[in-house]
mmCIF file of C-alpha atoms and ligand atoms in Angstrom:
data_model
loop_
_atom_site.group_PDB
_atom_site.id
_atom_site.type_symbol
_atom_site.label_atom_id
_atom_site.label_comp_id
_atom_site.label_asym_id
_atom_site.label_seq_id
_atom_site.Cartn_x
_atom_site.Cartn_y
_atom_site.Cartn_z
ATOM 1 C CA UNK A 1 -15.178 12.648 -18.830
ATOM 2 C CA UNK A 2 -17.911 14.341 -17.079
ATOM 3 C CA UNK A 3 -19.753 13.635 -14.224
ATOM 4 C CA UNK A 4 -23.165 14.662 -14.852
ATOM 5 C CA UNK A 5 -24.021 10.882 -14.852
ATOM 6 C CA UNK A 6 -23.983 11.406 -10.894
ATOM 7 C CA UNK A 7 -27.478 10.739 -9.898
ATOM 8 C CA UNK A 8 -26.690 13.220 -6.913
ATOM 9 C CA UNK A 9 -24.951 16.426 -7.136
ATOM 10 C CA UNK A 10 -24.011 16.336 -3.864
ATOM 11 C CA UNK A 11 -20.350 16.823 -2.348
ATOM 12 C CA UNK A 12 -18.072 13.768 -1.728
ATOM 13 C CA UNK A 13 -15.956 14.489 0.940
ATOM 14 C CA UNK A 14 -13.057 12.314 1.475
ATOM 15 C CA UNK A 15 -10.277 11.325 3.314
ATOM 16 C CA UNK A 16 -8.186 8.619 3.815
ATOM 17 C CA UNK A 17 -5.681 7.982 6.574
ATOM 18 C CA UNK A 18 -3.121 5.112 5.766
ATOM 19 C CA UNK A 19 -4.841 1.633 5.987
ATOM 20 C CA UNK A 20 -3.641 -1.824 6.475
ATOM 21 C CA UNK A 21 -5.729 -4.626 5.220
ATOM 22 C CA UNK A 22 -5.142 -7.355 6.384
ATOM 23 C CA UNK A 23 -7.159 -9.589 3.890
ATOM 24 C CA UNK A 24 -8.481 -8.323 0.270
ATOM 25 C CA UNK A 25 -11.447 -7.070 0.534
ATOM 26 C CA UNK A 26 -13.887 -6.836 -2.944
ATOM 27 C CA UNK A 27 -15.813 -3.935 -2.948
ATOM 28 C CA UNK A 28 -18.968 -3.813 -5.885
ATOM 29 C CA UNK A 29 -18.928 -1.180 -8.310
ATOM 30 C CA UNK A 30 -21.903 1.072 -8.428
ATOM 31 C CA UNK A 31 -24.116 0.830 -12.309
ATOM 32 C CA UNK A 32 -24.361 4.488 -13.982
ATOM 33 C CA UNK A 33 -25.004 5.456 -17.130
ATOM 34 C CA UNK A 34 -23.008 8.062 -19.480
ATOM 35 C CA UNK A 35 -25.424 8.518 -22.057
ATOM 36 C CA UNK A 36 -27.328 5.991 -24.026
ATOM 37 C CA UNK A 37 -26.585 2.842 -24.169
ATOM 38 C CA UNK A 38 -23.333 3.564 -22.668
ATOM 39 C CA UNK A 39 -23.554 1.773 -19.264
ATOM 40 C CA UNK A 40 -20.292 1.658 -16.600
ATOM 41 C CA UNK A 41 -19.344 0.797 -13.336
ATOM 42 C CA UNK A 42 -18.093 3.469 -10.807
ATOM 43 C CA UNK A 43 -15.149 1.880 -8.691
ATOM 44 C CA UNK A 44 -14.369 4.918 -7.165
ATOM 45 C CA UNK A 45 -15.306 7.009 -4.792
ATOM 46 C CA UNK A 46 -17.262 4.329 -2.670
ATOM 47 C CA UNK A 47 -18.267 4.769 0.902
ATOM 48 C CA UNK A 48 -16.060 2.131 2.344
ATOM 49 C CA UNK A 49 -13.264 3.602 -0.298
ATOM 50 C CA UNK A 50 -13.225 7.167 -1.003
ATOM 51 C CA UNK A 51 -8.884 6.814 -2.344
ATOM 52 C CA UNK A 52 -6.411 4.861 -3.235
ATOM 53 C CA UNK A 53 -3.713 7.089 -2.753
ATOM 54 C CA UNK A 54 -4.124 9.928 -4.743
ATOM 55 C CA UNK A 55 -6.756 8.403 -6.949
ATOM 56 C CA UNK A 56 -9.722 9.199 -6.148
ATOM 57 C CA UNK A 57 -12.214 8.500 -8.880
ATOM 58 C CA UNK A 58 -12.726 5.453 -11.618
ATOM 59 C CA UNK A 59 -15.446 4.659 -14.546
ATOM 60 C CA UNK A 60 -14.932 1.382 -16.150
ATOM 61 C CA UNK A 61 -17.474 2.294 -18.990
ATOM 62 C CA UNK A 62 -18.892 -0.556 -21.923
ATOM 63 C CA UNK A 63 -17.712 -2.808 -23.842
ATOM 64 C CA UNK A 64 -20.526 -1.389 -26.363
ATOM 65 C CA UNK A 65 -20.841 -1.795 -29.949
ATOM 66 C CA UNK A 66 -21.447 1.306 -31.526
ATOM 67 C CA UNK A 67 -23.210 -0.512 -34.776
ATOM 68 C CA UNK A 68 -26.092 -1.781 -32.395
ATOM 69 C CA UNK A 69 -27.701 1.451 -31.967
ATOM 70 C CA UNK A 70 -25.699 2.659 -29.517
ATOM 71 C CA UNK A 71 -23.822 6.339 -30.892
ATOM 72 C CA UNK A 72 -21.274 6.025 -28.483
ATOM 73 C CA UNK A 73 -19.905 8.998 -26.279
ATOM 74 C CA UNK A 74 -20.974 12.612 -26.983
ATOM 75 C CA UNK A 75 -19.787 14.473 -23.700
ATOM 76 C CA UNK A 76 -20.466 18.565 -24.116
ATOM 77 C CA UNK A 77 -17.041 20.990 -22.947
ATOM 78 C CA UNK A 78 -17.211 20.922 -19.103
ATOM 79 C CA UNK A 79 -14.579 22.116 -16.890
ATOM 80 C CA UNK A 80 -11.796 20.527 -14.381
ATOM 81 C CA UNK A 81 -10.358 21.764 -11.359
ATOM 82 C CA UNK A 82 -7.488 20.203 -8.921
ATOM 83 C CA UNK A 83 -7.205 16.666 -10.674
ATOM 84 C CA UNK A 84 -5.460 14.880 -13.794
ATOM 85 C CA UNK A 85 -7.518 12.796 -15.968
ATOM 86 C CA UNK A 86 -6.369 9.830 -17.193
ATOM 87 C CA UNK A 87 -8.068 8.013 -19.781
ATOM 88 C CA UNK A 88 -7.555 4.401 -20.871
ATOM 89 C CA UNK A 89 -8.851 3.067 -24.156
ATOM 90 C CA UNK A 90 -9.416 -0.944 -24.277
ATOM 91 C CA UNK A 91 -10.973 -0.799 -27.479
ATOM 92 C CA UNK A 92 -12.096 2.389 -29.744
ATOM 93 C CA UNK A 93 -11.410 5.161 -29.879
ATOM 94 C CA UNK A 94 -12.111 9.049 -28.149
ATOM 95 C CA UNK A 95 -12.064 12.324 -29.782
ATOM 96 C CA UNK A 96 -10.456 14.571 -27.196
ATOM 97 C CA UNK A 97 -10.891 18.271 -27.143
ATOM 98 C CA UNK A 98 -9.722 21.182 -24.848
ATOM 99 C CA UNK A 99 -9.449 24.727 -23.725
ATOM 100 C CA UNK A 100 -6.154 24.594 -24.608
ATOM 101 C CA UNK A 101 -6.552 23.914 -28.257
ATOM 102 C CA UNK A 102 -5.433 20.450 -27.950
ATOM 103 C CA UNK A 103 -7.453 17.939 -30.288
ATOM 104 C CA UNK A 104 -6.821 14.405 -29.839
ATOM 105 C CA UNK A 105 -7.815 11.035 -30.805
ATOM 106 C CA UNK A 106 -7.536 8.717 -28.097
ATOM 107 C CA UNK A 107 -6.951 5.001 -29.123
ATOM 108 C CA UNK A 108 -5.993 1.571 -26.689
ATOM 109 C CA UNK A 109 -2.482 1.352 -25.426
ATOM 110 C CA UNK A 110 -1.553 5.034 -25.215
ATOM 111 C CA UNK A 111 -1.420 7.817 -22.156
ATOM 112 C CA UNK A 112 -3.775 10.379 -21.884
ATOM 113 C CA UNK A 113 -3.333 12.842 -19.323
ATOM 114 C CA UNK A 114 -5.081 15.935 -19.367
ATOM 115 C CA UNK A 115 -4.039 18.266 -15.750
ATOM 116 C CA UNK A 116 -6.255 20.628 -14.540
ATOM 117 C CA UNK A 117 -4.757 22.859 -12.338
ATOM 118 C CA UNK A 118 -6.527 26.376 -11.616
ATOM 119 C CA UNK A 119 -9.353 25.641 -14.495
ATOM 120 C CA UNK A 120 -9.515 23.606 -17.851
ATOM 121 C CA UNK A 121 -12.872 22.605 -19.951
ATOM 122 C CA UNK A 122 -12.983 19.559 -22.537
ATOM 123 C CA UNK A 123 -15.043 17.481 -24.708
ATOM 124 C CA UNK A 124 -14.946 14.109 -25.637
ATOM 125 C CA UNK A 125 -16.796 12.239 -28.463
ATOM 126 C CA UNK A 126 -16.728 8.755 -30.065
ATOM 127 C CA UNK A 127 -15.354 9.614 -33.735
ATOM 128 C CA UNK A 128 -18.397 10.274 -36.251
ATOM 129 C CA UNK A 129 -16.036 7.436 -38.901
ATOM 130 C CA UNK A 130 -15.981 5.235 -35.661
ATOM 131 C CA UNK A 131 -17.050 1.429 -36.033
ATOM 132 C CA UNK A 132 -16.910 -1.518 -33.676
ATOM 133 C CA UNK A 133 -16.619 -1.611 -29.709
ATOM 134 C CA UNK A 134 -15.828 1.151 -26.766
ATOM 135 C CA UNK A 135 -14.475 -0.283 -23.972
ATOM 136 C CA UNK A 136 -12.238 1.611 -21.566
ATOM 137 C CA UNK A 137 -11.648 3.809 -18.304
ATOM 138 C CA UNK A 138 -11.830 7.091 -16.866
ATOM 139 C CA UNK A 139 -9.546 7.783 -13.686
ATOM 140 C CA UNK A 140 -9.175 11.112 -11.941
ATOM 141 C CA UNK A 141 -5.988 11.742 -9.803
ATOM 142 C CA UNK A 142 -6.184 14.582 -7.234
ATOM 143 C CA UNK A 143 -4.035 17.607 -7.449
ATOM 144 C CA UNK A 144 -1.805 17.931 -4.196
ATOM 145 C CA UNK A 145 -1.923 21.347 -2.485
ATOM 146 C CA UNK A 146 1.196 22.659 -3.975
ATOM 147 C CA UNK A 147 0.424 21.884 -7.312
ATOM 148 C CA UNK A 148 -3.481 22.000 -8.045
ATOM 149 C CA UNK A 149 -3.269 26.176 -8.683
ATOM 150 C CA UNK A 150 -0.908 25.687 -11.373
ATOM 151 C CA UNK A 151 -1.716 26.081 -15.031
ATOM 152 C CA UNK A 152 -3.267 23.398 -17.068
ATOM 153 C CA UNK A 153 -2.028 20.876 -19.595
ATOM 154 C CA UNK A 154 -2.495 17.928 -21.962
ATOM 155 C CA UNK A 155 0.411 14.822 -22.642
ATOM 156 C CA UNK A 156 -0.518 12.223 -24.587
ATOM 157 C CA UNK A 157 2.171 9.339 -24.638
ATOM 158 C CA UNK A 158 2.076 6.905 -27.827
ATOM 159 C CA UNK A 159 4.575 4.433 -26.395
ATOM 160 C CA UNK A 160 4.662 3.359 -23.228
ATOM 161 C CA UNK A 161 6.878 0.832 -21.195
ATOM 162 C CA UNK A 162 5.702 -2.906 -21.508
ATOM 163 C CA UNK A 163 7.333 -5.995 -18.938
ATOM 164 C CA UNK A 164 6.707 -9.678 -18.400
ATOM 165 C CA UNK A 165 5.605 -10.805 -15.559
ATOM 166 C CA UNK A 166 6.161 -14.505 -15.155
ATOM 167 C CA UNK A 167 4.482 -15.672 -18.243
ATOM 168 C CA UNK A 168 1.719 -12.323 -17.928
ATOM 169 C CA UNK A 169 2.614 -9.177 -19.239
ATOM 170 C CA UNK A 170 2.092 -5.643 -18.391
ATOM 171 C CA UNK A 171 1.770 -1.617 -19.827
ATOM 172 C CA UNK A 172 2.897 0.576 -17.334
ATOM 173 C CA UNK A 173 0.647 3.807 -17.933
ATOM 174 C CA UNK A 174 2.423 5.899 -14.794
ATOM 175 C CA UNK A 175 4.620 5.825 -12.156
ATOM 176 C CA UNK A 176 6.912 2.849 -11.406
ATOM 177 C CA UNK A 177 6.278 -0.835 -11.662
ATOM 178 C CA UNK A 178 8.419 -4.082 -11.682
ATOM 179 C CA UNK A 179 11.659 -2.607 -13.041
ATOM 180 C CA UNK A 180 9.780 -0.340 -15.910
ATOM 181 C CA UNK A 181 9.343 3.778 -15.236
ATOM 182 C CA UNK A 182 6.159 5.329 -17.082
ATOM 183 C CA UNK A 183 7.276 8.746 -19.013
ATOM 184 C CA UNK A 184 4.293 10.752 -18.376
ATOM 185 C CA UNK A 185 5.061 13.807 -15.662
ATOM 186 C CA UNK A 186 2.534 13.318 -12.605
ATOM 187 C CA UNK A 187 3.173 14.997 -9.204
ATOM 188 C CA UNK A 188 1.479 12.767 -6.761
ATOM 189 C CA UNK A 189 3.321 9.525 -6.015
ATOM 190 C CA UNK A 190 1.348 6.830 -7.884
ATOM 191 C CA UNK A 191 1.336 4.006 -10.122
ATOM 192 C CA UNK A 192 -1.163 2.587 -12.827
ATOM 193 C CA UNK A 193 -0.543 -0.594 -14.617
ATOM 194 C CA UNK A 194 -2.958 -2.740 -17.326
ATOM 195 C CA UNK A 195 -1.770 -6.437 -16.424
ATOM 196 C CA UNK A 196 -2.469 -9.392 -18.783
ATOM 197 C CA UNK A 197 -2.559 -12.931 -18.183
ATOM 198 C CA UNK A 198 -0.493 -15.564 -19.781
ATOM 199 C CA UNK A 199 -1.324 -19.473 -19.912
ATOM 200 C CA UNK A 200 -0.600 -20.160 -16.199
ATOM 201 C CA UNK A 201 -3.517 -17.693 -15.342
ATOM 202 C CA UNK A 202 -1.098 -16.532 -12.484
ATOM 203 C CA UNK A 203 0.651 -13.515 -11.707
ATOM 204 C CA UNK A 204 2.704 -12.519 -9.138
ATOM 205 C CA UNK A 205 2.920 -8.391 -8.391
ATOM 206 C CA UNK A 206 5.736 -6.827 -6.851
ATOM 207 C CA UNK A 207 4.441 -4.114 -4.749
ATOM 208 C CA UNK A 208 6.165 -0.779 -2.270
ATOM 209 C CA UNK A 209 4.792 -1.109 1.345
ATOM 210 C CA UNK A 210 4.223 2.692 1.540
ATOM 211 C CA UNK A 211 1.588 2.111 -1.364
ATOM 212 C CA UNK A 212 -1.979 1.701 -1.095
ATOM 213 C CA UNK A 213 -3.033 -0.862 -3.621
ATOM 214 C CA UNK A 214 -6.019 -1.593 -6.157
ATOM 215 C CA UNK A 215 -7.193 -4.055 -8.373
ATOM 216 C CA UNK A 216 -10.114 -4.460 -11.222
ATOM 217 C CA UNK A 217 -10.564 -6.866 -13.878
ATOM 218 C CA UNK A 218 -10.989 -5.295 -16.829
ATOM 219 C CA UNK A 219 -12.277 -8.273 -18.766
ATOM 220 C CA UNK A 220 -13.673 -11.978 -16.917
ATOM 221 C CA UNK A 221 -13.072 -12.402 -13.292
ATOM 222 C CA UNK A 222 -10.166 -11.906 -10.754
ATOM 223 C CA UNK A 223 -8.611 -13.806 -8.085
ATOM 224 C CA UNK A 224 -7.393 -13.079 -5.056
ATOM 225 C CA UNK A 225 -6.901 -15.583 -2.567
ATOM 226 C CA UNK A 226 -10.423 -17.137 -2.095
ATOM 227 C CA UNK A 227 -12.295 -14.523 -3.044
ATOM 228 C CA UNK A 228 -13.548 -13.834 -6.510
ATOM 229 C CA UNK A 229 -13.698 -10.288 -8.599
ATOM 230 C CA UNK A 230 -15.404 -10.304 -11.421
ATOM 231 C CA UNK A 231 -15.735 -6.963 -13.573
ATOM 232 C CA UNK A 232 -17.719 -4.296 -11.651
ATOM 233 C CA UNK A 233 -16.040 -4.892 -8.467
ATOM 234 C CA UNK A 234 -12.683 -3.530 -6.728
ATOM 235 C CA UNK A 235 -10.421 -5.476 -4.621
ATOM 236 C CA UNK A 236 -9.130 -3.213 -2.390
ATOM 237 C CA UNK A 237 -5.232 -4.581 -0.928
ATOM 238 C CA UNK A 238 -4.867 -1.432 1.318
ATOM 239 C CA UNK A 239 -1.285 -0.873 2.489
ATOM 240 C CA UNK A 240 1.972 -2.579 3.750
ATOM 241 C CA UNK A 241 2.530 -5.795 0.936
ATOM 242 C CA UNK A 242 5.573 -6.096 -0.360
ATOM 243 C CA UNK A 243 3.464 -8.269 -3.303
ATOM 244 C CA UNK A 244 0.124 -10.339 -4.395
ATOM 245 C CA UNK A 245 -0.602 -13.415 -6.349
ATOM 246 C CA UNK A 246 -3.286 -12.902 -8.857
ATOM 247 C CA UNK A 247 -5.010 -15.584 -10.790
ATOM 248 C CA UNK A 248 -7.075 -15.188 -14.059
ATOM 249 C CA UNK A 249 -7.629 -16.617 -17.321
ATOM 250 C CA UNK A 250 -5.438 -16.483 -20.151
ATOM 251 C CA UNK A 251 -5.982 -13.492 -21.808
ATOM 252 C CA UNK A 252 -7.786 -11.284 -19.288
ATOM 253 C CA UNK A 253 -7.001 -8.044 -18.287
ATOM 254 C CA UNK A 254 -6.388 -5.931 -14.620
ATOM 255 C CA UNK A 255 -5.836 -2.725 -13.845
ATOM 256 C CA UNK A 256 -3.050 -2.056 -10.997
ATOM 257 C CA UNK A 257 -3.552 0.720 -9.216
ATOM 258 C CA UNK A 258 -1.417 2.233 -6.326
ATOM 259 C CA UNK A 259 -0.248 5.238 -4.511
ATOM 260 C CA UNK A 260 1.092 6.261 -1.581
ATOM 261 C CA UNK A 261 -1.449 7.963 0.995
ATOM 262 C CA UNK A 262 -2.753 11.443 0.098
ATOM 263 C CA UNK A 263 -3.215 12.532 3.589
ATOM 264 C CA UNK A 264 -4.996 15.715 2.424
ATOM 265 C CA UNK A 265 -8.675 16.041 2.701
ATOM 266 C CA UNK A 266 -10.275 16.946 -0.667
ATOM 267 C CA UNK A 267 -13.585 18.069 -1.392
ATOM 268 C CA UNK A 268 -15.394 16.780 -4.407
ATOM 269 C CA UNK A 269 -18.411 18.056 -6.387
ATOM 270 C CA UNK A 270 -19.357 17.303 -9.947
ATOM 271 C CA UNK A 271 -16.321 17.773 -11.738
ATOM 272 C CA UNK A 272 -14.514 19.904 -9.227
ATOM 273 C CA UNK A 273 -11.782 18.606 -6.883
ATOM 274 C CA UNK A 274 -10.989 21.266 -4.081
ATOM 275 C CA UNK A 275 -10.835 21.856 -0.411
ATOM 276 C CA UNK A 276 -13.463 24.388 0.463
ATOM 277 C CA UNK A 277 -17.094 24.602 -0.676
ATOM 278 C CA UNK A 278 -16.676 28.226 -1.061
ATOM 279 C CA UNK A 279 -13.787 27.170 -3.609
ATOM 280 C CA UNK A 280 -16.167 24.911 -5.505
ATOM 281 C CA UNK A 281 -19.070 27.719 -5.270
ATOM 282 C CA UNK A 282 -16.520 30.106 -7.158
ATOM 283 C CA UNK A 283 -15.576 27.525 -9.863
ATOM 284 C CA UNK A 284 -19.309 26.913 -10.658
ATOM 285 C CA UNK A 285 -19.991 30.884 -11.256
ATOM 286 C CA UNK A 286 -16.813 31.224 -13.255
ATOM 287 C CA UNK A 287 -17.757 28.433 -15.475
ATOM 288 C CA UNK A 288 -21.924 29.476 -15.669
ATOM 289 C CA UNK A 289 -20.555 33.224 -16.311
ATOM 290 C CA UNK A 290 -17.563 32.475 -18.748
ATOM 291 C CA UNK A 291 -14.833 32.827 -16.969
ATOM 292 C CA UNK A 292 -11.380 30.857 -16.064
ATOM 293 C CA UNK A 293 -12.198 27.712 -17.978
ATOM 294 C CA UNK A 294 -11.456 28.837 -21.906
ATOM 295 C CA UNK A 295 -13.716 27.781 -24.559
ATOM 296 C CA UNK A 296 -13.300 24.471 -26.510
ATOM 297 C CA UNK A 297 -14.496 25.968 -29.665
ATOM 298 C CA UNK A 298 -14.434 22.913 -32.190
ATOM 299 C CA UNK A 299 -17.186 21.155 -30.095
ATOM 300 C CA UNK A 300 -20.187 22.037 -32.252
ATOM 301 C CA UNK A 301 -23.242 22.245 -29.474
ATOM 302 C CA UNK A 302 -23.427 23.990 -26.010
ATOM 303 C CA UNK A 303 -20.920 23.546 -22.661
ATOM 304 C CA UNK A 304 -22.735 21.191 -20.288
ATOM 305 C CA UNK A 305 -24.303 23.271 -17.495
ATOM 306 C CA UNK A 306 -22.980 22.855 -14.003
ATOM 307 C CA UNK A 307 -25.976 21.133 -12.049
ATOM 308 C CA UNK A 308 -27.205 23.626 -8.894
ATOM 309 C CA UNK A 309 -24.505 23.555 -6.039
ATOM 310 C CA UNK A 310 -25.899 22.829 -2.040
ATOM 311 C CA UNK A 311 -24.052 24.839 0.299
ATOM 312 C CA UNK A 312 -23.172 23.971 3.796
ATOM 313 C CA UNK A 313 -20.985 20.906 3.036
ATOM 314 C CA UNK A 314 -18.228 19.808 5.737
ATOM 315 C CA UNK A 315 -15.213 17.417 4.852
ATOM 316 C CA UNK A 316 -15.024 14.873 7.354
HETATM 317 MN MN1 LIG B 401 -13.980 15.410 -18.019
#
């Protein structure tokens, strides 16, 4: 997905040391828009939460119906560096296209994780035959030093692990949760789970200490505790649980995220994860100009422009 629906094109930088929270905390989700009608909430970054371990961006976009005027996604090639993407598919389905000359139709339940590396460009589209609702999520996942000048590539995983929990149940998209191990190769230690709720509306997670945690109701409202998080919002568990109770209604959906610490700083600036400005600076010439990023040549209309880049930015 792209990022020209930030409002600012400034740089984001972040860092995050490990943190131990000692209650939940809910954190709102800011309103953007990727087009029209398609509306979202951005989860991550936020200024009181820039990562959750290596994850350091999230779009919770729709649900839309596409058959009330709204044409659904229609995101021109733009390029990646130093991050996977992961998308997640509720409902609908995505038209995925990249550099590589990988063309794939996303659709709810399955893996898709495109890596980045030195330089890759993509599109993605709602299907012209598509009917019905969009509803899903866009996570980025930074690149650790030693791998984020490697080459790029594109997995897409059909079948993924599945568990009970209690009387919930849950898809395990990556890493390791309850007993289950996700297939998909990822370097930086993390996790992402889509948990479900059974009749009890209760659900007890198993977490690692050495993770930093994340929750987000993906449909109706979440529990924690005494406080409330309805969609929009993040409840951020920080570090240093060994589990959580969750409550919810029947039927409703979460999204687990988790990770341990990424304890590098990162730079980010439209659709660019780095560690220098002057890094950045060279990725937006080489895309303007041509260069590094390939061509994604099925996508019939013009590469999205990189928006103009402000020097002088500092990580903190
Ligand atoms: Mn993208």
């Amino acid at each position: 997905m792209s990022e020209r629906l930030e409002t600012d094109a400034r740089a984001t930088p972040c860092r995050d040391e490990p943190r131990q929270v000692a209650q939940p905390r809910v954190l709102k989700g800011r309103k953007a828009s990727l087009g029209p009608g398609v509306t979202l909430y951005r989860m991550l970054p936020r200024r009181p939460l820039r990562m959750v371990g290596a994850w350091c961006f999230l779009d919770h976009f729709g649900p839309l119906r596409l058959d009330e005027g709204g044409r659904g996604l229609d995101i021109a090639p733009h390029p990646h560096i130093g991050l996977h993407t992961v998308t997640w598919l509720l409902e609908g389905e995505i038209l995925h296209r990249d550099s590589l000359g990988n063309e794939c139709r996303i659709r709810p339940g399955q893996l898709n994780l495109m890596t980045a590396g030195q330089g890759i460009s993509h599109s993605e589209e709602t299907p012209g035959d598509a009917t019905g609702r969009l509803h899903g999520l866009q996570l980025w996942l930074a690149q650790s030093e030693t791998d984020r000048h490697g080459p790029p590539d594109f997995q897409h995983v059909a079948e993924l692990p599945t568990g009970e929990l209690g009387d919930g149940r849950f898809q395990l998209m990556l890493g390791a949760f309850a007993g289950r191990h996700a297939p998909a190769r990822v370097s930086p230690p993390v996790m992402a789970a889509e948990l479900r709720f059974g009749p009890s509306g209760r659900l007890d997670l198993p977490l690692e200490t050495g993770f930093e945690y994340a929750l987000t109701a993906l449909d109706g409202t979440l529990d924690v505790g005494p406080q409330s998080a309805p969609v929009g919002t993040l409840v951020d568990l920080g570090c240093g649980r060994d589990h959580v109770r969750i409550e919810g209604r029947v039927g409703d959906r979460t999204l687990l995220l988790g990770g341990t610490p990424f304890g590098e700083e990162i730079l980010m600036w439209w659709n660019f994860v780095a560690r220098e400005a002057g890094e950045i600076q060279q990725a937006r010439e080489d895309w303007m100009g041509g260069e590094r990023f390939g061509t994604v040549a099925a996508y019939a209309g013009d590469p999205l422009p990189a928006p103009a880049f402000t020097p002088g930015l500092r990580k903190r």
